Coordinates of C-alpha atoms and ligand atoms in Angstrom, one line a residue:
M1 CA -118.9 -101.8 -146.2
W2 CA -116.2 -99.2 -146.2
P3 CA -116.3 -97.6 -142.8
M4 CA -113.1 -99.5 -141.9
T5 CA -111.2 -98.1 -144.8
T6 CA -108.5 -95.5 -144.2
I7 CA -108.5 -93.0 -147.0
T8 CA -105.2 -91.1 -147.6
L9 CA -104.3 -88.4 -150.1
R10 CA -100.8 -89.0 -151.5
T11 CA -98.5 -87.6 -154.2
G12 CA -96.4 -90.0 -156.2
S13 CA -96.6 -92.2 -159.2
P14 CA -99.2 -94.9 -159.5
A15 CA -96.5 -97.1 -161.0
N16 CA -94.5 -97.0 -157.8
T17 CA -97.4 -97.1 -155.3
K18 CA -97.4 -100.3 -153.3
V19 CA -101.0 -101.5 -153.3
D20 CA -102.9 -104.5 -154.5
V21 CA -104.8 -102.7 -157.2
V22 CA -104.3 -99.4 -159.1
V23 CA -107.4 -97.9 -160.8
I24 CA -106.9 -95.8 -164.0
G25 CA -109.4 -94.4 -166.4
V26 CA -109.3 -94.7 -170.2
A27 CA -111.4 -92.5 -172.5
Q28 CA -112.5 -92.8 -176.1
K29 CA -111.1 -90.2 -178.5
P30 CA -112.7 -90.0 -182.0
S31 CA -110.1 -91.1 -184.5
K32 CA -108.3 -88.3 -186.4
S33 CA -108.7 -90.0 -189.7
A34 CA -112.1 -89.2 -191.3
K35 CA -112.3 -92.6 -193.0
D36 CA -111.8 -94.5 -189.8
A37 CA -114.9 -94.6 -187.7
S38 CA -113.2 -96.4 -184.8
T39 CA -112.0 -94.6 -181.7
E40 CA -108.6 -94.2 -180.1
L41 CA -108.0 -94.9 -176.5
E42 CA -106.5 -92.2 -174.3
V43 CA -105.4 -92.7 -170.7
A44 CA -107.0 -90.1 -168.4
P45 CA -104.9 -87.7 -166.3
G46 CA -103.6 -89.5 -163.2
G47 CA -102.9 -92.8 -165.0
E48 CA -100.1 -91.7 -167.4
A49 CA -97.3 -93.3 -165.4
V50 CA -99.0 -96.6 -165.6
A51 CA -99.4 -96.4 -169.4
E52 CA -95.7 -95.4 -169.6
A53 CA -94.6 -98.4 -167.6
Y54 CA -96.4 -100.6 -170.1
G55 CA -94.9 -98.7 -173.0
R56 CA -96.2 -98.8 -176.6
K57 CA -97.9 -102.1 -176.0
F58 CA -100.5 -100.7 -173.6
V59 CA -103.2 -99.7 -176.0
P60 CA -102.8 -102.9 -178.1
L61 CA -103.1 -104.9 -174.9
L62 CA -106.4 -103.2 -174.0
R63 CA -107.6 -103.8 -177.5
S64 CA -106.7 -107.4 -177.3
F65 CA -109.2 -107.7 -174.4
E66 CA -111.7 -105.8 -176.6
F67 CA -111.7 -102.9 -174.2
R68 CA -113.3 -99.9 -175.9
G69 CA -113.2 -97.3 -173.2
A70 CA -117.0 -97.0 -173.0
A71 CA -118.7 -95.8 -169.9
N72 CA -119.5 -98.7 -167.5
E73 CA -116.7 -100.9 -169.1
V74 CA -114.1 -102.3 -166.8
L75 CA -111.1 -104.6 -167.2
R76 CA -108.9 -106.1 -164.5
I77 CA -105.5 -107.5 -165.5
P78 CA -102.4 -108.8 -163.7
T79 CA -99.5 -106.4 -164.0
N80 CA -96.7 -109.0 -164.1
G81 CA -94.4 -106.7 -162.2
L82 CA -94.6 -103.8 -164.7
I83 CA -95.8 -101.6 -161.9
K84 CA -95.6 -102.1 -158.1
A85 CA -99.3 -103.1 -157.8
S86 CA -100.2 -106.7 -158.7
Q87 CA -103.4 -105.8 -160.5
L88 CA -104.6 -103.0 -162.7
V89 CA -108.2 -102.0 -163.0
I90 CA -109.0 -100.0 -166.1
V91 CA -112.4 -98.2 -166.3
G92 CA -114.0 -96.7 -169.4
L93 CA -114.8 -93.0 -169.4
G94 CA -116.7 -92.8 -172.7
T95 CA -116.3 -90.1 -175.3
Q96 CA -116.6 -87.0 -173.1
A97 CA -114.2 -84.4 -174.4
D98 CA -114.0 -82.7 -171.0
L99 CA -114.2 -85.1 -168.2
D100 CA -116.9 -84.0 -165.9
P101 CA -117.0 -85.1 -162.2
E102 CA -120.1 -87.3 -162.8
V103 CA -118.3 -89.3 -165.5
I104 CA -115.5 -90.0 -163.0
R105 CA -118.0 -90.7 -160.1
R106 CA -119.7 -93.4 -162.2
A107 CA -116.5 -94.9 -163.6
V108 CA -114.9 -95.2 -160.2
G109 CA -118.1 -96.6 -158.9
V110 CA -117.8 -99.4 -161.4
A111 CA -114.2 -99.9 -160.4
A112 CA -115.1 -100.3 -156.7
R113 CA -117.1 -103.4 -157.6
N114 CA -114.2 -104.9 -159.6
V115 CA -111.2 -104.8 -157.3
G116 CA -111.5 -108.5 -156.4
N117 CA -110.3 -109.2 -152.8
A118 CA -107.8 -106.3 -152.8
A119 CA -106.9 -105.0 -149.3
S120 CA -105.4 -101.8 -150.7
V121 CA -106.4 -99.8 -153.7
A122 CA -104.9 -96.6 -155.3
L123 CA -107.0 -94.3 -157.4
A124 CA -104.9 -92.9 -160.2
M125 CA -107.7 -90.7 -161.6
P126 CA -107.9 -87.0 -162.5
A127 CA -107.3 -85.3 -159.1
E128 CA -105.8 -81.9 -159.9
E129 CA -109.1 -80.2 -158.9
A130 CA -111.0 -80.8 -155.6
Q131 CA -114.3 -81.5 -157.5
M132 CA -112.7 -84.3 -159.5
M133 CA -111.0 -85.8 -156.5
K134 CA -114.2 -85.7 -154.6
A135 CA -116.0 -87.4 -157.4
A136 CA -113.4 -90.2 -157.6
V137 CA -113.5 -90.9 -153.8
G138 CA -117.3 -90.4 -153.6
G139 CA -117.8 -92.7 -156.5
F140 CA -115.6 -95.4 -155.1
L141 CA -117.3 -95.3 -151.6
A142 CA -120.8 -95.2 -153.1
G143 CA -120.1 -97.8 -155.8
G144 CA -118.8 -100.4 -153.4
Y145 CA -121.7 -100.2 -151.0
T146 CA -123.6 -103.4 -150.2
Y147 CA -126.4 -103.9 -147.6
T148 CA -125.4 -106.9 -145.5
A149 CA -127.3 -106.3 -142.2
Y150 CA -129.4 -109.5 -142.7
K151 CA -126.8 -111.7 -144.3
S152 CA -125.6 -114.4 -141.9
K153 CA -122.2 -114.6 -143.6
P154 CA -121.6 -111.2 -145.4
K155 CA -118.9 -111.1 -147.9
D156 CA -117.1 -108.3 -146.2
S157 CA -114.8 -105.9 -148.1
Q158 CA -111.2 -106.4 -147.3
I159 CA -110.2 -102.9 -148.3
S160 CA -108.3 -101.4 -145.4
D161 CA -106.4 -98.7 -147.4
L162 CA -107.7 -96.4 -150.1
I163 CA -104.9 -94.2 -151.5
V164 CA -106.0 -91.2 -153.5
L165 CA -103.2 -90.1 -155.7
S166 CA -103.1 -86.4 -156.5
P167 CA -100.3 -83.9 -157.3
L168 CA -102.0 -81.6 -154.8
A169 CA -102.2 -84.1 -151.9
R170 CA -100.7 -81.6 -149.5
N171 CA -102.9 -78.8 -150.5
K172 CA -105.2 -77.7 -147.6
E173 CA -108.2 -77.3 -149.9
M174 CA -107.8 -80.9 -151.1
I175 CA -107.5 -82.2 -147.6
A176 CA -110.6 -80.4 -146.5
A177 CA -112.4 -81.6 -149.7
L178 CA -111.5 -85.2 -148.8
A179 CA -112.9 -84.8 -145.3
E180 CA -116.1 -83.4 -146.8
T181 CA -116.5 -86.3 -149.1
K182 CA -116.3 -88.7 -146.2
Q183 CA -119.0 -86.9 -144.3
L184 CA -121.3 -86.6 -147.3
N185 CA -120.7 -90.3 -148.1
Q186 CA -121.6 -91.3 -144.5
A187 CA -124.9 -89.5 -144.9
I188 CA -125.7 -91.1 -148.3
M189 CA -124.9 -94.5 -146.9
K190 CA -127.2 -93.9 -143.9
A191 CA -130.0 -93.0 -146.3
R192 CA -129.4 -96.2 -148.3
D193 CA -129.3 -98.3 -145.1
W194 CA -132.6 -97.0 -144.0
V195 CA -134.3 -97.5 -147.4
N196 CA -132.9 -101.1 -147.6
C197 CA -134.0 -101.9 -144.1
P198 CA -136.9 -104.4 -144.2
P199 CA -140.2 -102.8 -143.3
N200 CA -140.9 -105.2 -140.5
T201 CA -137.9 -103.9 -138.7
L202 CA -138.4 -100.2 -139.5
P203 CA -141.9 -99.2 -138.5
P204 CA -142.4 -95.4 -137.9
A205 CA -141.6 -95.4 -134.2
T206 CA -138.3 -97.3 -134.8
F207 CA -137.4 -95.1 -137.7
A208 CA -137.9 -92.1 -135.5
T209 CA -135.8 -93.6 -132.7
Q210 CA -133.1 -94.4 -135.1
A211 CA -133.1 -90.9 -136.4
Q212 CA -132.7 -89.7 -132.8
E213 CA -129.9 -92.2 -132.1
W214 CA -128.0 -91.3 -135.2
A215 CA -128.1 -87.7 -134.2
T216 CA -126.6 -88.7 -130.8
T217 CA -123.9 -90.7 -132.5
L218 CA -122.9 -87.9 -134.8
Q219 CA -123.0 -85.5 -131.9
A220 CA -120.6 -87.6 -129.9
D221 CA -117.9 -87.0 -132.6
S222 CA -118.5 -83.3 -132.7
A223 CA -117.5 -80.4 -130.4
Q224 CA -120.5 -78.1 -130.9
A225 CA -124.2 -78.8 -130.7
L226 CA -125.3 -79.7 -134.2
V227 CA -128.8 -80.9 -134.8
T228 CA -131.6 -81.2 -132.3
T229 CA -134.2 -84.0 -132.9
E230 CA -137.8 -83.9 -131.7
V231 CA -140.2 -86.8 -132.1
F232 CA -143.9 -86.2 -132.1
D233 CA -146.1 -89.3 -131.3
E234 CA -149.9 -89.8 -132.0
A235 CA -150.9 -87.7 -129.0
D236 CA -148.7 -84.8 -130.1
L237 CA -149.9 -85.2 -133.7
G238 CA -153.5 -85.0 -132.4
E239 CA -152.7 -81.7 -130.6
L240 CA -151.0 -80.4 -133.7
G241 CA -154.1 -81.2 -135.8
C242 CA -152.1 -83.4 -138.2
G243 CA -155.1 -85.2 -139.6
G244 CA -153.2 -86.4 -142.7
I245 CA -150.4 -88.2 -140.8
L246 CA -152.9 -89.6 -138.3
G247 CA -155.3 -90.6 -141.0
V248 CA -152.7 -92.5 -143.0
G249 CA -151.3 -94.1 -139.9
Q250 CA -154.6 -95.3 -138.4
G251 CA -154.9 -98.5 -140.5
S252 CA -151.7 -99.9 -139.1
T253 CA -150.9 -101.4 -135.7
Q254 CA -147.7 -99.4 -135.9
P255 CA -148.5 -95.8 -134.9
P256 CA -147.3 -92.8 -136.9
R257 CA -144.6 -90.3 -135.9
L258 CA -143.3 -86.9 -137.0
V259 CA -139.6 -86.2 -136.7
K260 CA -138.4 -82.6 -136.6
L261 CA -134.7 -81.7 -136.9
T262 CA -133.3 -78.3 -136.3
Y263 CA -129.8 -77.1 -137.3
A264 CA -129.4 -73.5 -136.3
P265 CA -125.9 -72.1 -136.6
D266 CA -125.2 -68.6 -135.2
D267 CA -124.0 -67.4 -138.6
A268 CA -127.1 -68.6 -140.6
K269 CA -127.5 -66.7 -143.8
A270 CA -130.9 -68.2 -144.8
V271 CA -133.5 -70.6 -143.5
L272 CA -134.1 -73.8 -145.5
A273 CA -137.0 -76.1 -144.6
L274 CA -136.9 -79.7 -145.8
V275 CA -139.8 -82.1 -145.8
G276 CA -139.6 -85.8 -146.6
K277 CA -142.2 -88.6 -147.1
G278 CA -141.7 -91.4 -144.7
I279 CA -144.1 -94.2 -145.5
T280 CA -142.3 -97.2 -144.0
F281 CA -144.5 -99.5 -146.1
D282 CA -147.1 -98.6 -148.7
S283 CA -149.6 -101.4 -149.2
G284 CA -152.0 -98.9 -150.7
G285 CA -154.3 -99.2 -147.7
L286 CA -157.9 -100.2 -148.6
S287 CA -157.2 -99.1 -152.2
I288 CA -154.8 -102.0 -152.0
K289 CA -152.0 -102.4 -154.5
P290 CA -151.5 -105.5 -156.6
A291 CA -148.7 -107.8 -155.3
G292 CA -146.2 -106.6 -157.9
G293 CA -146.8 -102.9 -157.1
M294 CA -146.1 -103.6 -153.4
A295 CA -142.8 -105.4 -153.9
A296 CA -140.5 -102.4 -153.4
M297 CA -142.7 -100.3 -151.2
K298 CA -140.4 -100.5 -148.2
S299 CA -138.6 -97.7 -150.1
D300 CA -141.6 -95.4 -149.7
M301 CA -139.7 -93.6 -146.8
A302 CA -136.8 -92.7 -149.0
G303 CA -137.8 -89.0 -149.0
A304 CA -137.6 -88.9 -145.2
A305 CA -134.3 -90.8 -145.2
T306 CA -132.9 -88.3 -147.7
V307 CA -133.9 -85.1 -145.8
I308 CA -132.7 -86.5 -142.5
A309 CA -129.4 -87.6 -143.9
A310 CA -129.0 -84.3 -145.8
T311 CA -129.7 -82.2 -142.7
H312 CA -126.9 -84.0 -140.8
A313 CA -124.5 -83.6 -143.7
I314 CA -125.2 -79.9 -143.9
A315 CA -124.6 -79.6 -140.2
Q316 CA -121.4 -81.6 -140.2
L317 CA -120.1 -79.5 -143.1
G318 CA -120.8 -76.5 -140.9
L319 CA -122.7 -74.7 -143.6
P320 CA -124.0 -71.3 -142.3
I321 CA -127.7 -72.1 -143.1
K322 CA -130.5 -72.8 -140.7
V323 CA -132.2 -76.0 -141.6
V324 CA -135.6 -77.1 -140.2
T325 CA -136.6 -80.6 -141.4
F326 CA -139.9 -82.4 -141.0
A327 CA -140.2 -86.1 -141.7
P328 CA -143.7 -87.5 -141.3
M329 CA -143.7 -91.3 -140.8
A330 CA -146.5 -93.7 -141.2
E331 CA -147.3 -97.2 -142.4
N332 CA -150.1 -97.4 -145.0
M333 CA -152.1 -100.6 -144.2
P334 CA -155.6 -101.9 -144.9
S335 CA -157.6 -102.8 -141.8
G336 CA -160.8 -102.2 -139.9
T337 CA -159.4 -99.0 -138.6
A338 CA -158.0 -97.8 -141.9
I339 CA -159.2 -94.6 -143.7
R340 CA -161.8 -95.2 -146.4
P341 CA -162.4 -93.7 -149.8
G342 CA -165.1 -91.1 -149.0
D343 CA -163.6 -90.1 -145.6
V344 CA -162.7 -86.4 -145.0
L345 CA -159.6 -85.5 -143.1
T346 CA -158.7 -82.1 -141.6
M347 CA -155.1 -81.1 -142.1
H348 CA -152.8 -79.1 -139.9
N349 CA -153.6 -75.8 -141.8
G350 CA -157.3 -76.4 -141.4
K351 CA -158.1 -77.4 -145.0
T352 CA -160.4 -80.4 -145.4
V353 CA -159.6 -83.2 -147.8
E354 CA -161.9 -85.7 -149.3
I355 CA -160.2 -89.1 -149.7
S356 CA -160.8 -90.9 -153.0
N357 CA -157.9 -93.3 -153.1
T358 CA -156.1 -94.5 -150.0
D359 CA -153.0 -95.3 -152.1
A360 CA -152.4 -91.6 -152.7
E361 CA -151.3 -91.4 -149.1
G362 CA -148.0 -89.5 -149.5
R363 CA -149.7 -86.2 -150.2
L364 CA -151.7 -86.6 -147.0
I365 CA -148.8 -86.9 -144.7
L366 CA -146.8 -84.2 -146.6
A367 CA -149.8 -81.8 -146.4
D368 CA -149.4 -81.6 -142.6
A369 CA -145.6 -81.5 -142.7
L370 CA -145.5 -78.8 -145.4
S371 CA -147.9 -76.5 -143.5
L372 CA -145.8 -77.0 -140.3
A373 CA -142.7 -76.1 -142.4
T374 CA -144.3 -72.8 -143.6
E375 CA -144.8 -71.8 -139.9
E376 CA -141.0 -71.8 -139.5
K377 CA -140.9 -68.8 -141.9
P378 CA -138.2 -70.3 -144.1
D379 CA -136.8 -68.6 -147.2
L380 CA -137.6 -71.8 -149.1
I381 CA -139.1 -75.2 -148.7
I382 CA -138.0 -78.3 -150.5
D383 CA -140.0 -81.6 -150.2
V384 CA -138.6 -84.9 -151.3
A385 CA -141.0 -87.8 -151.9
T386 CA -141.5 -91.1 -153.6
L387 CA -144.8 -89.7 -154.6
T388 CA -146.1 -91.1 -157.9
G389 CA -145.5 -94.0 -160.2
A390 CA -146.6 -91.6 -162.9
C391 CA -143.4 -89.7 -162.5
I392 CA -141.5 -92.9 -163.4
V393 CA -143.7 -93.3 -166.4
A394 CA -142.8 -89.7 -167.5
L395 CA -139.1 -89.6 -166.8
G396 CA -137.9 -93.1 -166.4
E397 CA -136.3 -94.6 -163.2
K398 CA -133.2 -92.5 -163.1
I399 CA -134.5 -89.0 -163.3
A400 CA -136.5 -87.2 -160.6
G401 CA -139.3 -84.8 -161.4
I402 CA -139.2 -81.3 -160.0
F403 CA -142.1 -79.0 -159.5
G404 CA -142.8 -75.6 -157.9
D405 CA -141.6 -72.0 -157.9
D406 CA -139.0 -71.0 -160.4
S407 CA -136.6 -69.5 -157.9
V408 CA -136.3 -72.8 -156.0
L409 CA -136.3 -74.9 -159.1
S410 CA -133.3 -73.0 -160.4
R411 CA -131.5 -73.6 -157.1
V412 CA -132.2 -77.3 -157.4
K413 CA -131.0 -77.4 -161.0
A414 CA -127.9 -75.5 -160.2
A415 CA -127.1 -77.8 -157.3
A416 CA -127.7 -80.8 -159.5
T417 CA -125.0 -79.7 -161.9
V418 CA -122.5 -80.1 -159.0
S419 CA -124.0 -83.3 -157.5
G420 CA -124.4 -85.0 -160.9
E421 CA -128.0 -86.2 -159.9
L422 CA -130.6 -86.0 -162.7
F423 CA -133.7 -83.8 -162.4
W424 CA -136.2 -82.6 -164.9
P425 CA -138.9 -79.9 -164.4
L426 CA -142.6 -80.8 -164.8
P427 CA -145.4 -78.3 -164.7
I428 CA -148.3 -77.6 -162.3
P429 CA -151.0 -76.7 -164.8
E430 CA -153.9 -74.4 -163.9
D431 CA -156.5 -77.1 -164.7
K432 CA -155.0 -79.5 -162.2
R433 CA -155.1 -76.7 -159.6
D434 CA -158.8 -76.2 -160.4
E435 CA -159.5 -79.9 -160.0
V436 CA -157.8 -80.1 -156.7
T437 CA -159.6 -77.1 -155.3
Q438 CA -163.0 -77.4 -157.0
D439 CA -163.8 -81.1 -157.6
S440 CA -164.8 -82.2 -154.1
R441 CA -168.5 -81.8 -153.5
I442 CA -168.1 -81.9 -149.7
A443 CA -164.5 -80.8 -148.7
D444 CA -162.1 -78.0 -149.6
L445 CA -159.8 -80.2 -151.6
L446 CA -160.1 -83.5 -153.6
Q447 CA -157.2 -85.8 -152.8
H448 CA -157.1 -87.7 -156.1
K449 CA -159.0 -88.0 -159.4
F450 CA -159.4 -91.2 -161.2
V451 CA -157.8 -89.9 -164.4
R452 CA -154.9 -91.8 -165.8
W453 CA -152.9 -88.9 -167.2
G454 CA -150.7 -86.5 -165.4
G455 CA -150.9 -88.1 -161.9
S456 CA -147.7 -86.5 -160.8
L457 CA -148.9 -83.0 -161.8
Y458 CA -152.2 -83.5 -159.8
A459 CA -150.2 -84.6 -156.8
A460 CA -147.9 -81.5 -157.0
A461 CA -150.9 -79.3 -157.4
F462 CA -152.3 -80.8 -154.2
L463 CA -149.1 -80.3 -152.2
E464 CA -149.0 -76.7 -153.4
Q465 CA -152.1 -76.0 -151.3
F466 CA -150.1 -76.5 -148.2
T467 CA -147.1 -74.3 -149.0
D468 CA -148.8 -70.9 -148.3
T469 CA -146.7 -68.2 -150.0
T470 CA -143.3 -69.8 -149.2
P471 CA -141.1 -70.4 -152.3
W472 CA -141.2 -74.2 -152.7
A473 CA -140.0 -77.1 -154.8
H474 CA -141.2 -80.6 -154.8
L475 CA -138.9 -83.4 -155.8
D476 CA -140.6 -86.6 -156.9
I477 CA -137.9 -89.3 -156.4
A478 CA -140.2 -92.3 -157.0
G479 CA -137.8 -93.6 -159.8
P480 CA -134.2 -92.8 -158.7
S481 CA -134.5 -93.5 -155.0
F482 CA -134.6 -97.2 -155.4
N483 CA -132.8 -99.3 -158.0
T484 CA -134.8 -102.4 -158.8
G485 CA -132.2 -103.5 -161.4
G486 CA -128.5 -104.2 -161.4
P487 CA -125.8 -101.9 -160.2
W488 CA -124.6 -99.1 -162.6
G489 CA -122.0 -96.4 -162.0
Q490 CA -121.9 -95.6 -158.3
T491 CA -125.5 -96.8 -157.9
P492 CA -126.0 -100.1 -156.2
P493 CA -129.2 -102.2 -156.3
G494 CA -131.8 -101.1 -153.7
G495 CA -131.7 -97.8 -151.9
T496 CA -129.6 -95.2 -153.7
G497 CA -129.4 -92.2 -151.3
F498 CA -130.7 -90.1 -154.2
G499 CA -131.1 -86.4 -153.3
V500 CA -128.8 -86.1 -150.4
S501 CA -125.9 -84.6 -152.3
T502 CA -128.2 -82.2 -154.3
L503 CA -129.7 -80.9 -151.1
V504 CA -126.3 -80.4 -149.6
E505 CA -125.3 -78.4 -152.7
V506 CA -128.5 -76.3 -152.4
A507 CA -127.5 -75.4 -148.9
R508 CA -123.9 -74.7 -149.9
A509 CA -125.1 -72.3 -152.6
L510 CA -127.6 -70.7 -150.3
A511 CA -124.8 -69.7 -148.0
T512 CA -123.0 -67.8 -150.7
K513 CA -126.1 -66.6 -152.6
P514 CA -128.9 -66.1 -150.0
P515 CA -132.4 -65.3 -151.3
T516 CA -133.0 -61.6 -151.8
G517 CA -136.4 -61.7 -150.1
E518 CA -138.8 -61.3 -153.0
T519 CA -141.3 -64.1 -153.3
D520 CA -142.3 -65.4 -156.7
S521 CA -145.0 -67.4 -158.2
V522 CA -145.3 -69.5 -161.3
Ligands
BES601 N1 -145.5 -94.8 -153.1 C1 -146.3 -94.7 -154.3 C2 -145.6 -94.2 -155.5 C3 -144.5 -95.0 -156.1 C4 -144.8 -96.0 -157.0 C5 -143.2 -94.9 -155.7 C6 -143.9 -96.8 -157.6 C7 -142.2 -95.7 -156.2 C8 -142.6 -96.7 -157.2 C9 -147.5 -93.8 -154.0 O1 -148.0 -93.7 -152.7 C10 -148.6 -94.3 -154.8 O2 -149.1 -95.3 -154.5 N2 -149.0 -93.5 -155.8 C11 -150.1 -93.9 -156.7 C12 -150.9 -92.6 -156.8 C13 -152.2 -92.8 -157.3 C14 -153.0 -93.7 -156.4 C15 -152.9 -91.5 -157.5 C16 -149.5 -94.4 -158.0 O3 -148.4 -93.9 -158.4 O4 -150.1 -95.2 -158.6
MN602 MN1 -149.4 -95.2 -152.2
ZN603 ZN1 -146.6 -94.2 -151.3

């Protein structure tokens, strides 16, 4: 939607900026009077000049529209010449005493969907710090995203100019931060586009080709060699002994693939391996899903989209970290050639797995990819997967579950405080480990147990079997990767691009605080 938008940092007053729409934020401040439970409205930094132009009538005007300043609230009003812009968009910031970047990101995301047919927009939001400015711009770009590839007559955005007002507009750090935001945004939008792509047009081989083509496109814009892409087909996977990827893929007429990306800068301070689940459609296979459960299953490749997008973002930002990324891709279909409950598959690391439910396919393709990742001798591995519905039951649809080694979990959590994405740790209990390793009568591992409880924990315990001794974290993004409801904050319906910005922040922090070399265990 926005690629045609020119984004410019500028100093100056929002009251005097010639644009169609100016966006300001208004927060709720608890009333000073103890008797009065109502809140006062306070214009956030960046928007003061607009409030001054309206004078004392500004807050009463907002109140007359019943604007309360709550998060997700938005009001668009004509300015009647009080400021240069013809319309003013006011977004609620809630009650946060200290505005944090995520509050801004969400509020500006809401604003982006409420600028009408404006051709030019100025953001008059807090922008004295790079993090806040990045949040405002990132929120605007992310919030206004729509997927129009299959609309005959898309309602195209008219926005040609986005002006970002900041007192530090000429500051080098700010200019660099804006460039970074554009690059990160491009990666997030790519991940969303892939997730939103209908599954009939994105089978594994096409997904792999598109990953390759995107790398070429990005390369064309860049001076140095960035990311190399390798695609492994069925024959290659056979040679590699990837029984999991081949097994899951064998029920479909669309053959599986494995995409490997490598970004290896000379000044690499650490090696990060990423693994992402790329099931282009999950019907469940012979253990077929009910119709309702299949509806959003084109999004079952969100993990792969996330890790591919993040790898390119890390490379474009020039972070001094080596990244090796594995994205196994397959379509999980029922047919005469599909795997059966009772089958045994041999994975890349030689472990045998007894299949009990063909709908627990993600762990099978990840098993091969994780063991391939360990062979790269990375300092840490992070896998990202729409792995279990049980994780949505546990944490809701906006929070991802994280499992694994403490040292990696703390890196993910620290990164998430910068990205604003929501994660919550879940355990890998000893009894689940025992079930995975002891409950198959005929193979090394049992893929799945028909117990209702703790399905995400069992899945994580299974994945752990393929991580060797490498510090590892597993991100279950089944909930937050795909928004089945209406838009909120900077999150549109459909693919969200969840995880990309957190992985980029993990890499950024790795560059300044590389691992000390000790391995740990939980
Ligand atoms: N792709 C699904 C998980 C999923 C469910 C993602 C809902 C997003 C929304 C996964 O392959 C799956 O089918 N999981 C099963 C696991 C079970 C068979 C052990 C599930 O969650 O029911
Ligand atoms: Mn499944
Ligand atoms: Zn799946």
